[in-house]
Short mmCIF file of N, CA, C and O in Angstrom, two decimals:
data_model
loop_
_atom_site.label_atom_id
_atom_site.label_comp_id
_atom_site.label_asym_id
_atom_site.label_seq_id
_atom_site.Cartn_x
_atom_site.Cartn_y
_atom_site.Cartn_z
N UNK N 1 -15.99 -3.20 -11.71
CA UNK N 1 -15.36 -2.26 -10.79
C UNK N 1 -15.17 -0.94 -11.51
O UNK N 1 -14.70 -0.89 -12.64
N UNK N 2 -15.67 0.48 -10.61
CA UNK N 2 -15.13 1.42 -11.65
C UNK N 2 -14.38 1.99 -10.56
O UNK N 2 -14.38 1.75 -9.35
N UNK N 3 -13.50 3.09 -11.55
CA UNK N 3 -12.45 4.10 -10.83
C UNK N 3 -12.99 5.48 -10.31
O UNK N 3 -13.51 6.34 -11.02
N UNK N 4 -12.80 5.56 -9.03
CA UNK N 4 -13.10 7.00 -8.90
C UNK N 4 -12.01 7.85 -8.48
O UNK N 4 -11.08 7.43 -7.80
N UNK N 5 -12.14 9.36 -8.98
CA UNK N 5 -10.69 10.04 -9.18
C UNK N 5 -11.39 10.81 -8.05
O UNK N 5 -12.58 11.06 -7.85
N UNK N 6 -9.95 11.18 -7.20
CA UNK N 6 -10.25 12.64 -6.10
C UNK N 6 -9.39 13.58 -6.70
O UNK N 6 -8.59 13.36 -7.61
N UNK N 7 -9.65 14.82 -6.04
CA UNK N 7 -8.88 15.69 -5.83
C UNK N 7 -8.06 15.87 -5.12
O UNK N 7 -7.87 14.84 -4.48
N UNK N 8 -7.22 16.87 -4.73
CA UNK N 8 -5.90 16.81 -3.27
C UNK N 8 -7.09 17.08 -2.74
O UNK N 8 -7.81 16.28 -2.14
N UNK N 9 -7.32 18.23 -2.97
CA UNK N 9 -8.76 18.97 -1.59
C UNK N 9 -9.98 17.49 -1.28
O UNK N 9 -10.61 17.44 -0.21
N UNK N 10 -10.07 16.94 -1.83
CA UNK N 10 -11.06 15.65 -1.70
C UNK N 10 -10.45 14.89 -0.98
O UNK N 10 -10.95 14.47 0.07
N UNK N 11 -9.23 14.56 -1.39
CA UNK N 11 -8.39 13.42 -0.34
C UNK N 11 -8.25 14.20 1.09
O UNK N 11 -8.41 13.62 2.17
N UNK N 12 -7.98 15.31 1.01
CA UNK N 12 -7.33 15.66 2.29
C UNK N 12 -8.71 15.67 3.25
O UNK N 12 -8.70 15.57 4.47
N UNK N 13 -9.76 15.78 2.51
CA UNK N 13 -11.57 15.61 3.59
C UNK N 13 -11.53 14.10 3.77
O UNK N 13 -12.62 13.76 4.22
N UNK N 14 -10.86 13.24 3.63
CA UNK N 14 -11.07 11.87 3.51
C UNK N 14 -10.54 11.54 4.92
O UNK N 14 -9.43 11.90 5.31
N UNK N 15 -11.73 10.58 5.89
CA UNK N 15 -11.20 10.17 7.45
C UNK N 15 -10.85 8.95 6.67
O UNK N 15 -11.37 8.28 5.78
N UNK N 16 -9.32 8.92 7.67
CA UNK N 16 -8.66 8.01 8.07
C UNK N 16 -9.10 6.65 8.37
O UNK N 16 -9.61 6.62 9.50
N UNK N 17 -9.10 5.60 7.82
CA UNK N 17 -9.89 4.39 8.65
C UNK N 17 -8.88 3.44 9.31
O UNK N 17 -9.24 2.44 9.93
N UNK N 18 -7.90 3.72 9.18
CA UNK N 18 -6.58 2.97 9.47
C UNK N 18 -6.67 2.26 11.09
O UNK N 18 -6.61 3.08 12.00
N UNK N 19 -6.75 1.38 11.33
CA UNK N 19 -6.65 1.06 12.86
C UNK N 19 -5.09 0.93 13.15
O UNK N 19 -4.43 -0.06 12.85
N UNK N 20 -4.63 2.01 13.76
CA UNK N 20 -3.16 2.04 14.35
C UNK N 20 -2.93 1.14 15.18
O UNK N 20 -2.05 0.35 14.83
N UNK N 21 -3.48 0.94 16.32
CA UNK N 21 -3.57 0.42 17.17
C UNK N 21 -3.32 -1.48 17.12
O UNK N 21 -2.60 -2.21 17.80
N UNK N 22 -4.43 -1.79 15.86
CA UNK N 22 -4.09 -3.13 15.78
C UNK N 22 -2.38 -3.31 14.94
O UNK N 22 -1.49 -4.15 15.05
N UNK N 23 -2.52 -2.07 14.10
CA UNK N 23 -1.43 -2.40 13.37
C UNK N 23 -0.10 -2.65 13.76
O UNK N 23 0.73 -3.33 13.16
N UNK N 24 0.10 -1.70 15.40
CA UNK N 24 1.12 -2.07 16.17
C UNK N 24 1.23 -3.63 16.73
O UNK N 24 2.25 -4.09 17.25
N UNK N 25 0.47 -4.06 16.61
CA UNK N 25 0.17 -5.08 17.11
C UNK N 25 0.85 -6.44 16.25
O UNK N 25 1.57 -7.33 16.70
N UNK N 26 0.54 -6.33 15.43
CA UNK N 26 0.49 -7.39 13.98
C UNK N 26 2.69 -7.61 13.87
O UNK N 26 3.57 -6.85 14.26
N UNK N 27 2.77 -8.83 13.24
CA UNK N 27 3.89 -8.84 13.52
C UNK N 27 4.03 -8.88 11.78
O UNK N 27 3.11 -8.95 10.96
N UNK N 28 5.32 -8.82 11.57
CA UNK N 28 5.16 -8.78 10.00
C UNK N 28 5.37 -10.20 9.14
O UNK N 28 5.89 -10.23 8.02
N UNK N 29 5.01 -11.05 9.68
CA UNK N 29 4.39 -12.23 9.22
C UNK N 29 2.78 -11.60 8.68
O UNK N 29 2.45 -11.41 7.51
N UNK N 30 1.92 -11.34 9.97
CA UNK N 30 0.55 -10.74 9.70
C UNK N 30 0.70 -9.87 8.69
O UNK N 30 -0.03 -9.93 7.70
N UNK N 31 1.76 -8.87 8.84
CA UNK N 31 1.25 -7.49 7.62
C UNK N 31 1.38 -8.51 6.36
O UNK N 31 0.37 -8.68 5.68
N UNK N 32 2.51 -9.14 6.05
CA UNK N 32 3.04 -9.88 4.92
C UNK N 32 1.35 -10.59 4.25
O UNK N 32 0.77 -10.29 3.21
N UNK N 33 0.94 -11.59 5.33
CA UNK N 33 0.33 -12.20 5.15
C UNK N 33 -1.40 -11.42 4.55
O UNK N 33 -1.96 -11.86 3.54
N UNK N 34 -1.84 -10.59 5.16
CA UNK N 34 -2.54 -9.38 4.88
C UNK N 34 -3.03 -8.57 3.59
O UNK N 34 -4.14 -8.28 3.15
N UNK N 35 -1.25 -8.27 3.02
CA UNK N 35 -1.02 -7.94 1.84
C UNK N 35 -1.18 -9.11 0.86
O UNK N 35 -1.88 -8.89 -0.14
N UNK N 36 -0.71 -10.13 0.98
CA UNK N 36 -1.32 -11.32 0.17
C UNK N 36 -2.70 -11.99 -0.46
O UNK N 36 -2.95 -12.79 -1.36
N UNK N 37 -3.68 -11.01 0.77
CA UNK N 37 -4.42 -12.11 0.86
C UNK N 37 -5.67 -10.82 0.35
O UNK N 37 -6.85 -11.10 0.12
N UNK N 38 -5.11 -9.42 0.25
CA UNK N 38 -6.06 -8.54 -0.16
C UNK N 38 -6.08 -8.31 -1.55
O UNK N 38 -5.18 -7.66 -2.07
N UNK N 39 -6.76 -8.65 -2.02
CA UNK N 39 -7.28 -8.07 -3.96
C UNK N 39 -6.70 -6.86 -3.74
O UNK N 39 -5.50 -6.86 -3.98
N UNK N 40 -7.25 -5.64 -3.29
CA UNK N 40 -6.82 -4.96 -3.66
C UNK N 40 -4.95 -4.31 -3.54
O UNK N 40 -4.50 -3.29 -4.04
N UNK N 41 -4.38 -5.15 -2.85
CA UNK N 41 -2.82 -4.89 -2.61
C UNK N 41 -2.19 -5.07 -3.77
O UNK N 41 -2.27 -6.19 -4.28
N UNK N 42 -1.67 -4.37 -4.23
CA UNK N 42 -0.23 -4.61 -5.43
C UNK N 42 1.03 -5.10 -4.83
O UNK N 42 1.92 -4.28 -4.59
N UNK N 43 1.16 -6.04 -4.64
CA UNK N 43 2.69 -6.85 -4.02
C UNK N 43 3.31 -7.35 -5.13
O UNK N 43 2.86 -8.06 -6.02
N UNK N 44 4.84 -6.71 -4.90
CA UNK N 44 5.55 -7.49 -6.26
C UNK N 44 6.24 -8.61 -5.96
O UNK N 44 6.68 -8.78 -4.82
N UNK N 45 6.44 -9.55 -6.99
CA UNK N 45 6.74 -10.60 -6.57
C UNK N 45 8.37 -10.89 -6.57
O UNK N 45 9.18 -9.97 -6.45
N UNK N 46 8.60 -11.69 -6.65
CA UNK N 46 10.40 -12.04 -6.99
C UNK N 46 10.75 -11.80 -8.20
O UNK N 46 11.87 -11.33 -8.40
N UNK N 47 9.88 -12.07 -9.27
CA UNK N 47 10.10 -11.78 -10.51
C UNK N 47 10.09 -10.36 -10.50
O UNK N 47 11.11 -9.67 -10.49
N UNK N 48 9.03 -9.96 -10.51
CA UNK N 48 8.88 -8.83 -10.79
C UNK N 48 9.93 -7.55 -9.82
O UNK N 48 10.05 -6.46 -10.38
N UNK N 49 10.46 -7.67 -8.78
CA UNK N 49 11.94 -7.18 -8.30
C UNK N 49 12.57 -7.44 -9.30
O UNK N 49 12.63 -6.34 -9.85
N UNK N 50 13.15 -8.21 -10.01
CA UNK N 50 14.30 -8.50 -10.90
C UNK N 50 14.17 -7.36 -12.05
O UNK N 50 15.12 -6.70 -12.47
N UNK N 51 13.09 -7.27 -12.39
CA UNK N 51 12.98 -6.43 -13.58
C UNK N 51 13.17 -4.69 -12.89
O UNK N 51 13.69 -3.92 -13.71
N UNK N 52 12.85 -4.13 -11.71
CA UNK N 52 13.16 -3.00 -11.55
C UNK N 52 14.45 -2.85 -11.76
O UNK N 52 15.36 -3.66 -11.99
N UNK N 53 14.41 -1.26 -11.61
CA UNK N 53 15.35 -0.66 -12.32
C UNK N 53 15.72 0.22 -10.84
O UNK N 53 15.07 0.21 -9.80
N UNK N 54 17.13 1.06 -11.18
CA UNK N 54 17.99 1.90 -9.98
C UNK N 54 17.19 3.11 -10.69
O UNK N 54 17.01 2.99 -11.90
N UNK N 55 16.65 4.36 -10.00
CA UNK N 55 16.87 5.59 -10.18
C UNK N 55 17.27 6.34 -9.78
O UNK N 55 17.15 6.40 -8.56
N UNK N 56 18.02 7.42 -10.42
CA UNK N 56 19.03 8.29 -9.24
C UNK N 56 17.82 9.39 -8.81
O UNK N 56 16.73 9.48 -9.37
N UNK N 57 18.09 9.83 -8.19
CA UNK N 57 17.56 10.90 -7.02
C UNK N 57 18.16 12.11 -7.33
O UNK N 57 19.38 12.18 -7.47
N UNK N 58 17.13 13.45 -7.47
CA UNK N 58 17.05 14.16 -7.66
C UNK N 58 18.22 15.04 -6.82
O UNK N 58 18.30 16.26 -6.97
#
């Protein structure tokens, strides 16, 4: 797998592929389930909650 870097100006030419439509749809069992089941999703787990930290806000 390699990485490819954009720019802002690159991202901002980038269409949308998002289907809104189904996404209203999906209950959040589905999104939950979704995020699980995609390689590429970063979901943290229970453990990994424990270890974050509070940051204050600017």
């Amino acid at each position: 797998m390699s990485i490819k870097k954009y720019t802002q100006e690159e991202v901002k030419k980038l269409k949308d592929l998002t289907d809104y439509e189904r996404q209203k749809k999906m209950t959040e069992e589905e999104i939950e389930e979704g995020a699980k089941t995609d390689p590429d999703a970063l979901t943290p787990t229970e453990e990994d909650f424990k270890k974050f930290r509070k940051v204050k806000k600017k």
